[in-house]
Short mmCIF file of C-alpha atoms and ligand atoms in Angstrom, two decimals:
data_model
loop_
_atom_site.label_atom_id
_atom_site.label_comp_id
_atom_site.label_asym_id
_atom_site.label_seq_id
_atom_site.Cartn_x
_atom_site.Cartn_y
_atom_site.Cartn_z
CA MET H 1 0.00 0.00 0.00
CA THR H 2 1.36 3.46 -0.82
CA ASP H 3 1.82 5.92 2.01
CA LYS H 4 -0.03 8.85 0.42
CA ARG H 5 0.25 11.93 2.61
CA ASP H 6 -1.26 15.41 2.63
CA LEU H 7 1.98 17.22 1.76
CA LEU H 8 5.13 16.39 -0.16
CA ILE H 9 7.64 18.95 1.15
CA LEU H 10 10.75 19.09 -1.03
CA GLY H 11 13.55 20.70 0.98
CA GLY H 12 13.98 20.30 4.73
CA GLY H 13 15.87 23.52 5.50
CA LEU H 14 14.76 25.87 8.27
CA VAL H 15 11.57 26.77 6.38
CA GLY H 16 10.58 23.33 5.03
CA MET H 17 11.19 21.72 8.40
CA THR H 18 9.14 24.33 10.29
CA LEU H 19 6.36 23.88 7.74
CA ALA H 20 6.24 20.11 8.33
CA LEU H 21 5.98 20.67 12.09
CA ALA H 22 3.39 23.45 11.87
CA ALA H 23 1.29 21.36 9.44
CA ALA H 24 1.51 18.36 11.79
CA LYS H 25 0.14 20.48 14.66
CA LYS H 26 -2.98 20.94 12.49
CA GLY H 27 -3.21 17.21 11.74
CA LEU H 28 -1.64 17.40 8.26
CA SER H 29 0.73 14.55 7.39
CA SER H 30 3.82 15.04 5.23
CA HIS H 31 6.70 13.47 3.40
CA LEU H 32 9.69 15.72 4.12
CA VAL H 33 12.51 15.22 1.63
CA ASP H 34 16.04 16.64 1.67
CA ARG H 35 19.11 15.74 -0.34
CA ALA H 36 21.48 16.70 2.49
CA ASP H 37 22.47 14.41 5.33
CA PRO H 38 20.85 15.69 8.57
CA ALA H 39 24.04 14.85 10.48
CA SER H 40 26.11 17.11 8.21
CA LEU H 41 23.49 19.90 8.34
CA THR H 42 23.86 20.03 12.12
CA ALA H 43 27.61 19.36 12.26
CA ASP H 44 29.71 22.01 13.98
CA GLY H 45 30.91 24.44 11.34
CA PHE H 46 28.43 23.44 8.58
CA ASP H 47 26.34 26.61 8.89
CA GLY H 48 28.13 29.14 11.07
CA ARG H 49 25.43 31.75 10.54
CA ALA H 50 23.15 33.14 13.20
CA SER H 51 19.62 34.35 12.54
CA ALA H 52 17.66 37.25 13.98
CA ILE H 53 14.31 35.67 14.83
CA SER H 54 11.55 38.26 14.97
CA THR H 55 8.91 38.38 17.69
CA ALA H 56 6.33 36.96 15.27
CA SER H 57 8.62 34.10 14.16
CA TRP H 58 9.32 33.25 17.79
CA ARG H 59 5.57 32.85 18.32
CA LEU H 60 5.48 30.36 15.44
CA PHE H 61 8.32 28.37 17.03
CA ARG H 62 6.37 28.46 20.30
CA HIS H 63 3.20 27.19 18.59
CA VAL H 64 5.09 24.25 17.09
CA GLY H 65 6.51 23.31 20.50
CA LEU H 66 10.12 24.52 20.22
CA GLU H 67 10.04 27.11 23.00
CA GLU H 68 11.50 24.94 25.74
CA THR H 69 14.35 23.61 23.58
CA LEU H 70 15.23 26.95 22.00
CA GLU H 71 14.68 29.44 24.83
CA PRO H 72 18.06 28.85 26.58
CA HIS H 73 19.94 29.45 23.30
CA GLY H 74 18.41 32.81 22.31
CA CYS H 75 20.04 36.19 22.94
CA ASP H 76 17.61 39.11 23.19
CA ILE H 77 18.03 42.04 20.82
CA ALA H 78 17.21 44.97 23.10
CA ALA H 79 18.14 47.66 20.58
CA ILE H 80 19.35 48.19 17.02
CA ALA H 81 21.91 50.91 16.32
CA VAL H 82 22.46 52.11 12.74
CA LEU H 83 25.57 54.04 11.67
CA ASP H 84 26.71 55.44 8.32
CA GLN H 85 30.30 54.21 8.48
CA MET H 86 31.64 55.19 11.93
CA LYS H 87 30.46 58.77 11.47
CA ARG H 88 28.45 60.85 13.91
CA GLY H 89 24.66 60.67 13.78
CA ARG H 90 23.61 57.29 15.08
CA LEU H 91 20.06 56.06 14.62
CA ASP H 92 18.75 54.02 17.56
CA PHE H 93 15.80 51.73 17.77
CA ARG H 94 15.20 50.90 21.41
CA PRO H 95 11.72 49.95 22.55
CA GLU H 96 10.51 50.74 26.07
CA PRO H 97 10.94 47.79 28.47
CA HIS H 98 7.17 47.06 28.51
CA GLU H 99 7.17 46.84 24.67
CA GLY H 100 9.41 43.76 24.63
CA THR H 101 12.55 43.14 22.59
CA LEU H 102 13.25 43.50 18.86
CA GLY H 103 13.74 39.74 18.49
CA ARG H 104 16.34 37.17 19.48
CA MET H 105 19.54 35.87 17.95
CA PHE H 106 20.03 32.13 17.49
CA ALA H 107 22.87 30.16 15.98
CA ASN H 108 21.42 28.42 12.90
CA ARG H 109 22.88 25.18 14.20
CA GLN H 110 20.72 25.43 17.34
CA LEU H 111 17.63 26.12 15.24
CA ARG H 112 18.34 23.06 13.08
CA LEU H 113 19.02 20.83 16.09
CA ALA H 114 15.73 21.82 17.70
CA LEU H 115 13.77 21.35 14.46
CA HIS H 116 15.36 17.97 13.73
CA GLU H 117 14.71 16.68 17.24
CA ALA H 118 11.04 17.71 17.02
CA ALA H 119 10.61 16.28 13.49
CA LYS H 120 12.03 12.90 14.54
CA LYS H 121 9.43 12.64 17.29
CA GLU H 122 6.47 13.71 15.12
CA PRO H 123 4.54 10.68 13.77
CA LEU H 124 2.82 12.77 11.08
CA ILE H 125 6.21 13.52 9.46
CA SER H 126 7.89 10.91 7.30
CA TRP H 127 11.43 12.26 6.88
CA HIS H 128 13.53 11.11 3.92
CA ALA H 129 17.15 12.31 4.00
CA PRO H 130 19.66 12.17 2.51
CA VAL H 131 17.96 11.30 -0.78
CA GLU H 132 18.09 12.54 -4.36
CA VAL H 133 14.79 13.40 -6.01
CA LEU H 134 14.99 11.99 -9.52
CA SER H 135 11.67 13.30 -10.78
CA ARG H 136 8.59 15.21 -9.68
CA ASP H 137 5.10 14.77 -11.03
CA ARG H 138 1.88 16.76 -10.57
CA SER H 139 -1.28 15.22 -11.99
CA GLU H 140 -5.00 15.86 -11.72
CA PHE H 141 -5.40 13.73 -8.58
CA GLY H 142 -2.14 14.20 -6.70
CA VAL H 143 1.60 14.72 -6.74
CA SER H 144 4.57 12.38 -6.47
CA ALA H 145 8.35 12.34 -6.31
CA THR H 146 10.58 9.45 -7.35
CA LEU H 147 13.66 9.07 -5.17
CA GLY H 148 17.09 7.75 -6.09
CA ASP H 149 16.35 4.33 -4.57
CA GLY H 150 13.18 4.00 -6.67
CA THR H 151 10.75 4.86 -3.84
CA VAL H 152 7.75 6.86 -5.03
CA LEU H 153 6.31 9.33 -2.50
CA GLU H 154 2.74 10.53 -3.00
CA ALA H 155 0.70 13.40 -1.59
CA ALA H 156 -2.10 15.83 -2.38
CA LEU H 157 0.11 18.94 -2.56
CA MET H 158 3.77 19.54 -3.45
CA ILE H 159 5.68 22.26 -1.60
CA GLY H 160 8.87 23.69 -3.10
CA ALA H 161 11.15 24.50 -0.13
CA GLU H 162 14.51 23.75 -1.74
CA GLY H 163 15.88 27.28 -1.34
CA ARG H 164 17.25 29.60 -4.01
CA GLY H 165 17.95 26.94 -6.63
CA SER H 166 14.53 25.25 -6.23
CA PRO H 167 14.12 22.66 -9.01
CA SER H 168 10.35 22.40 -8.41
CA ARG H 169 10.10 26.17 -9.08
CA GLU H 170 12.27 25.88 -12.20
CA GLU H 171 10.25 22.95 -13.55
CA ALA H 172 7.00 24.86 -13.04
CA GLY H 173 8.47 27.69 -15.15
CA PHE H 174 7.89 30.57 -12.71
CA LYS H 175 9.39 33.83 -13.95
CA MET H 176 11.98 35.26 -11.55
CA ALA H 177 13.14 38.82 -11.09
CA SER H 178 16.75 38.33 -10.12
CA TRP H 179 20.03 40.20 -9.89
CA ASP H 180 23.40 39.72 -8.34
CA TYR H 181 24.58 42.30 -5.79
CA SER H 182 28.22 41.42 -6.51
CA HIS H 183 28.52 41.21 -2.73
CA ARG H 184 29.71 38.40 -0.52
CA ALA H 185 28.86 38.08 3.17
CA MET H 186 31.78 37.08 5.39
CA ILE H 187 30.54 35.23 8.45
CA THR H 188 32.27 34.44 11.71
CA GLY H 189 31.85 34.51 15.47
CA LEU H 190 33.69 37.06 17.61
CA ASP H 191 34.67 37.06 21.29
CA HIS H 192 35.13 40.58 22.64
CA SER H 193 36.18 42.20 25.87
CA LYS H 194 33.27 44.66 26.20
CA SER H 195 29.64 43.59 26.61
CA HIS H 196 27.40 44.08 23.54
CA GLU H 197 24.61 45.15 25.89
CA ASN H 198 22.19 43.28 23.63
CA ILE H 199 22.61 45.86 20.86
CA ALA H 200 22.65 44.80 17.21
CA TRP H 201 24.92 47.11 15.22
CA GLU H 202 24.37 47.82 11.53
CA ILE H 203 27.28 49.88 10.20
CA PHE H 204 26.86 50.82 6.56
CA TYR H 205 29.83 51.13 4.20
CA PRO H 206 29.58 51.81 0.45
CA ASP H 207 30.93 48.27 -0.12
CA GLY H 208 28.08 46.86 1.93
CA PRO H 209 26.81 46.61 5.49
CA PHE H 210 28.85 45.42 8.45
CA ALA H 211 26.65 43.87 11.14
CA LEU H 212 27.47 42.83 14.70
CA LEU H 213 24.73 40.74 16.20
CA PRO H 214 24.55 39.99 19.92
CA MET H 215 24.97 36.36 20.97
CA LEU H 216 24.89 34.72 24.39
CA ASP H 217 28.13 34.77 26.37
CA GLY H 218 30.40 31.76 25.88
CA PRO H 219 30.92 28.99 28.49
CA ASP H 220 33.66 30.96 30.28
CA GLY H 221 31.69 34.18 30.25
CA GLN H 222 33.34 35.54 27.07
CA HIS H 223 31.17 38.19 25.42
CA ARG H 224 30.15 37.08 21.94
CA SER H 225 28.71 38.50 18.73
CA ALA H 226 28.08 37.17 15.24
CA LEU H 227 29.73 39.14 12.45
CA VAL H 228 28.20 39.54 8.98
CA TRP H 229 30.59 41.67 6.94
CA THR H 230 29.55 42.31 3.36
CA VAL H 231 32.38 42.93 0.91
CA ASP H 232 32.45 43.64 -2.79
CA GLU H 233 32.77 40.39 -4.76
CA LYS H 234 36.00 41.66 -6.36
CA ASP H 235 37.62 41.94 -2.89
CA ALA H 236 36.14 38.73 -1.50
CA ALA H 237 38.90 36.34 -2.59
CA GLY H 238 41.50 38.60 -0.96
CA VAL H 239 39.55 38.88 2.30
CA LEU H 240 39.04 35.11 2.39
CA LYS H 241 42.79 34.59 2.05
CA LEU H 242 43.68 36.90 4.97
CA SER H 243 45.21 35.30 8.05
CA ASP H 244 42.97 35.41 11.14
CA ARG H 245 45.14 38.19 12.52
CA ALA H 246 44.92 40.32 9.37
CA PHE H 247 41.18 39.61 9.11
CA LEU H 248 40.65 40.83 12.68
CA ALA H 249 42.68 43.96 11.93
CA GLU H 250 40.34 44.73 8.99
CA VAL H 251 37.30 44.05 11.17
CA HIS H 252 38.69 46.37 13.85
CA LYS H 253 39.16 49.13 11.26
CA ARG H 254 35.44 48.99 10.50
CA MET H 255 34.09 48.89 14.05
CA GLY H 256 36.75 50.64 16.09
CA ASP H 257 36.67 49.91 19.83
CA LEU H 258 32.91 49.41 19.92
CA LEU H 259 33.28 45.98 21.55
CA GLY H 260 36.86 46.20 22.82
CA GLU H 261 39.49 43.56 22.05
CA LEU H 262 38.50 40.96 19.50
CA THR H 263 39.27 37.28 18.86
CA LEU H 264 37.64 34.78 16.51
CA ASN H 265 35.59 32.03 18.15
CA SER H 266 34.64 30.07 15.01
CA SER H 267 35.85 29.40 11.51
CA ARG H 268 35.15 31.92 8.73
CA SER H 269 32.75 31.25 5.84
CA SER H 270 31.18 33.29 3.07
CA TYR H 271 27.92 33.52 1.11
CA PRO H 272 27.33 35.16 -2.30
CA LEU H 273 24.41 37.61 -2.18
CA SER H 274 21.69 38.04 -4.75
CA PHE H 275 18.08 39.12 -5.11
CA GLN H 276 15.44 36.83 -6.53
CA HIS H 277 11.70 37.09 -6.36
CA THR H 278 8.73 35.53 -8.06
CA ALA H 279 5.28 37.09 -7.77
CA LYS H 280 3.71 33.78 -8.75
CA ILE H 281 4.23 31.23 -6.00
CA VAL H 282 1.53 28.65 -6.76
CA GLU H 283 0.81 26.41 -9.72
CA HIS H 284 -1.27 23.30 -10.21
CA ARG H 285 -0.87 21.38 -6.87
CA LEU H 286 2.34 23.28 -6.08
CA ALA H 287 3.17 26.04 -3.59
CA LEU H 288 6.54 27.68 -2.90
CA VAL H 289 7.79 28.75 0.54
CA GLY H 290 10.95 30.45 1.84
CA ASP H 291 13.95 31.17 -0.33
CA SER H 292 12.43 29.13 -3.19
CA ALA H 293 10.05 32.07 -3.57
CA HIS H 294 12.21 34.98 -2.40
CA GLY H 295 15.93 35.33 -1.76
CA MET H 296 17.18 38.66 -0.46
CA HIS H 297 20.19 40.53 0.89
CA PRO H 298 20.66 39.69 4.60
CA ILE H 299 21.01 43.42 5.40
CA ALA H 300 17.87 43.47 7.57
CA GLY H 301 17.84 39.82 8.71
CA GLN H 302 14.45 39.22 7.13
CA GLY H 303 14.82 36.21 4.76
CA LEU H 304 14.01 33.46 7.21
CA ASN H 305 11.37 35.57 8.95
CA LEU H 306 9.59 36.12 5.64
CA GLY H 307 9.76 32.37 4.94
CA LEU H 308 8.27 31.63 8.35
CA ARG H 309 5.38 33.98 7.56
CA ASP H 310 4.85 31.92 4.36
CA VAL H 311 4.65 28.86 6.61
CA GLY H 312 2.04 30.45 8.89
CA ALA H 313 -0.13 31.59 5.97
CA LEU H 314 0.08 28.30 4.05
CA VAL H 315 -0.76 26.19 7.09
CA GLU H 316 -3.71 28.43 7.87
CA VAL H 317 -5.26 28.16 4.40
CA LEU H 318 -4.64 24.40 4.31
CA ASP H 319 -6.19 23.94 7.75
CA GLU H 320 -9.25 25.87 6.61
CA ALA H 321 -9.47 23.71 3.45
CA LEU H 322 -9.24 20.58 5.59
CA ARG H 323 -12.10 21.74 7.80
CA LEU H 324 -14.23 22.57 4.76
CA GLY H 325 -13.51 19.15 3.24
CA LEU H 326 -11.70 20.67 0.24
CA ASP H 327 -8.86 19.06 -1.71
CA LEU H 328 -5.54 20.50 -0.41
CA GLY H 329 -4.46 21.05 -4.01
CA ASP H 330 -7.60 23.04 -4.81
CA ALA H 331 -6.72 26.01 -7.04
CA GLN H 332 -8.74 28.47 -4.94
CA VAL H 333 -7.05 27.37 -1.73
CA LEU H 334 -3.64 27.95 -3.31
CA ALA H 335 -4.72 31.27 -4.85
CA LYS H 336 -5.67 32.46 -1.37
CA TYR H 337 -2.16 31.65 -0.13
CA GLU H 338 -0.55 33.45 -3.07
CA LYS H 339 -2.68 36.55 -2.61
CA TRP H 340 -2.06 36.64 1.12
CA ARG H 341 1.73 36.54 0.74
CA ALA H 342 2.05 38.91 -2.22
CA LEU H 343 2.12 42.30 -0.47
CA ASP H 344 4.30 41.33 2.50
CA SER H 345 6.83 39.65 0.27
CA LEU H 346 7.00 42.56 -2.18
CA MET H 347 7.30 45.17 0.60
CA VAL H 348 10.10 43.37 2.45
CA MET H 349 12.00 42.55 -0.74
CA GLY H 350 11.62 46.13 -2.01
CA ALA H 351 12.65 47.73 1.30
CA THR H 352 15.67 45.44 1.66
CA ASP H 353 16.82 46.12 -1.87
CA SER H 354 16.37 49.91 -1.50
CA LEU H 355 18.31 49.94 1.77
CA THR H 356 21.18 48.08 0.13
CA ARG H 357 21.27 50.57 -2.74
CA ILE H 358 20.84 53.75 -0.69
CA PHE H 359 23.74 52.90 1.62
CA GLY H 360 25.79 51.67 -1.32
CA ILE H 361 26.02 55.14 -2.91
CA PRO H 362 29.61 56.29 -2.35
CA GLY H 363 30.80 59.83 -1.60
CA LYS H 364 30.55 62.49 1.07
CA THR H 365 27.39 64.12 -0.27
CA ALA H 366 25.47 60.85 -0.29
CA SER H 367 26.66 60.14 3.23
CA ALA H 368 25.58 63.61 4.42
CA VAL H 369 22.11 63.17 2.87
CA ARG H 370 21.76 59.73 4.46
CA ARG H 371 22.75 61.02 7.87
CA LEU H 372 20.26 63.87 7.53
CA GLY H 373 17.56 61.28 6.78
CA MET H 374 18.67 59.20 9.75
CA ALA H 375 18.55 62.24 12.02
CA GLY H 376 15.00 62.88 10.80
CA ILE H 377 13.91 59.35 11.66
CA GLN H 378 15.71 59.56 15.03
CA ARG H 379 13.48 62.52 15.95
CA THR H 380 10.21 61.06 14.63
CA SER H 381 8.76 58.64 17.15
CA TRP H 382 5.97 57.21 14.94
CA LEU H 383 8.48 56.42 12.18
CA LYS H 384 10.71 54.67 14.68
CA ALA H 385 7.73 52.71 16.01
CA PHE H 386 6.89 51.70 12.41
CA PHE H 387 10.42 50.39 11.77
CA MET H 388 10.50 48.57 15.10
CA ASN H 389 7.21 46.81 14.31
CA GLU H 390 8.64 45.79 10.93
CA ALA H 391 11.72 44.34 12.65
CA ARG H 392 9.48 42.44 15.05
CA GLY H 393 7.41 41.17 12.11
CA VAL H 394 4.18 42.12 13.84
CA SER H 395 2.67 44.46 11.24
CA GLY H 396 0.30 43.57 8.41
CA ASP H 397 -2.17 40.71 8.09
CA LEU H 398 -0.48 38.10 10.27
CA PRO H 399 -1.37 34.40 10.20
CA GLU H 400 -2.80 33.05 13.50
CA LEU H 401 0.34 30.98 14.15
CA LEU H 402 2.40 34.17 14.29
CA LYS H 403 0.07 35.99 16.64
CA ALA H 404 0.52 35.98 20.43
C1 FAD B 501 24.74 35.67 5.61
C2 FAD B 501 23.26 35.49 5.81
C3 FAD B 501 22.66 35.90 6.99
C4 FAD B 501 21.28 35.76 7.17
N1 FAD B 501 20.71 36.22 8.33
C5 FAD B 501 19.38 36.13 8.47
C6 FAD B 501 18.72 36.62 9.67
O1 FAD B 501 19.38 37.14 10.59
N2 FAD B 501 17.37 36.53 9.77
C7 FAD B 501 16.63 36.01 8.77
O2 FAD B 501 15.38 35.99 8.88
N3 FAD B 501 17.20 35.52 7.64
C8 FAD B 501 18.54 35.57 7.47
N4 FAD B 501 19.13 35.07 6.34
C9 FAD B 501 18.29 34.40 5.32
C10 FAD B 501 17.97 32.97 5.73
O3 FAD B 501 19.16 32.29 6.06
C11 FAD B 501 17.26 32.23 4.59
O4 FAD B 501 16.18 33.02 4.17
C12 FAD B 501 16.74 30.87 5.07
O5 FAD B 501 17.77 30.06 5.53
C13 FAD B 501 16.01 30.16 3.92
O6 FAD B 501 15.59 28.90 4.37
P1 FAD B 501 14.95 27.88 3.34
O7 FAD B 501 14.61 26.67 4.17
O8 FAD B 501 13.89 28.52 2.54
O9 FAD B 501 16.11 27.53 2.29
P2 FAD B 501 17.50 26.80 2.53
O10 FAD B 501 18.07 27.15 3.84
O11 FAD B 501 18.31 27.07 1.30
O12 FAD B 501 17.13 25.25 2.59
C14 FAD B 501 16.82 24.50 1.44
C15 FAD B 501 16.92 23.02 1.77
O13 FAD B 501 16.53 22.30 0.59
C16 FAD B 501 17.46 21.25 0.34
N5 FAD B 501 17.50 21.04 -1.12
C17 FAD B 501 18.02 21.83 -2.06
N6 FAD B 501 17.82 21.28 -3.29
C18 FAD B 501 17.15 20.12 -3.10
C19 FAD B 501 16.67 19.11 -3.97
N7 FAD B 501 16.85 19.20 -5.29
N8 FAD B 501 16.03 18.07 -3.43
C20 FAD B 501 15.86 17.97 -2.08
N9 FAD B 501 16.31 18.89 -1.19
C21 FAD B 501 16.94 19.96 -1.71
C22 FAD B 501 18.79 21.76 0.91
O14 FAD B 501 19.62 20.66 1.27
C23 FAD B 501 18.32 22.57 2.13
O15 FAD B 501 18.27 21.78 3.31
C24 FAD B 501 20.50 35.18 6.15
C25 FAD B 501 21.10 34.74 4.97
C26 FAD B 501 22.47 34.89 4.79
C27 FAD B 501 23.11 34.42 3.50
#
């Protein structure tokens, strides 16, 4: 007998995995397929990145039962400070204590470990990894994927969650708006002598942003931050070749004594940065979530958060369809998901792209104009409140799973 499930989720990254868990909480069964070995995905050093998890995304993690596992690993973001290079005129976003934080920082490895542990325990998830998907099929009555070992997995709806290079998106022929920023993000962990005081620093240079994100102190009380330093692609090879000592000297040049003396606490890695977006995210018995639908510059730490909002919206429309006795691949159900996600996705992608470009304009005049704009925002409380709500992910038409 074939094990036909509700969902065939292709890609078990942070978004696909959260989707499988959120769907299971609503009684939806899934095949969750990933070509990577789960042990290598969670190995030390595989993904040295850290993610800013917004208030709304944290609620989703809580709803899917990850609060207890994740809580001890999160570092609160109490404030965000924005600087144009290290020049005067800092823009601060600091909510009042009763308004809560601006999110929390987690090492991606901790997020993956928590998701994997929960998925293993969830009987409604059938997890297939590492496996190659040889072919995908969407017919009138259902969808299927044929795996490398000949197994055929069947479901009512296929979800493309394979990230930026999504083959299910490519096969469906969605048109993508895409461009390369010619930027590369250098990632590493820093120990530093001064406390970060739970402040996330965004320091903008014409070559790209330089972000210091607060992390929990290390086992011996060392203060820690995650560094995301964006460099021009033409300089990337040179930066990657620097010795640790020379790398730290370059880092110090860009942040001064903000956090005191610096040492590296992890290996260095790098990610090429590009923009890609498709307005159409559903097709016959297919829906896209996460980076399969939208890949952006990490300047505002919004990519994963946007993907988690996709998860909340998709699960909500599927749950409604289930209760109404509709087919999960019903075109109207999927159209509702697409419509719901369109505005949020476009706004976040547009804002992120504009920010990258505005701060990328070189020269003293551009810098002076930017700092004038920043000073204006600094003095305008409603504008600051607007930006803080965006960072928390609590504005707009939120899915139930992302509400308190
Ligand atoms: C430097 C950097 C910093 C970032 N910081 C933040 C942040 O602070 N906050 C934030 O919200 N976002 C951040 N992001 C963005 C965030 O990391 C991504 O948006 C998020 O990881 C996307 O998750 P995903 O599951 O959609 O895709 P992916 O993480 O790409 O996962 C895709 C999965 O699909 C699998 N796969 C691929 N192809 C196939 C196939 N053919 N068959 C089966 N499986 C397949 C892969 O093995 C992988 O497990 C950052 C990104 C970068 C580059």
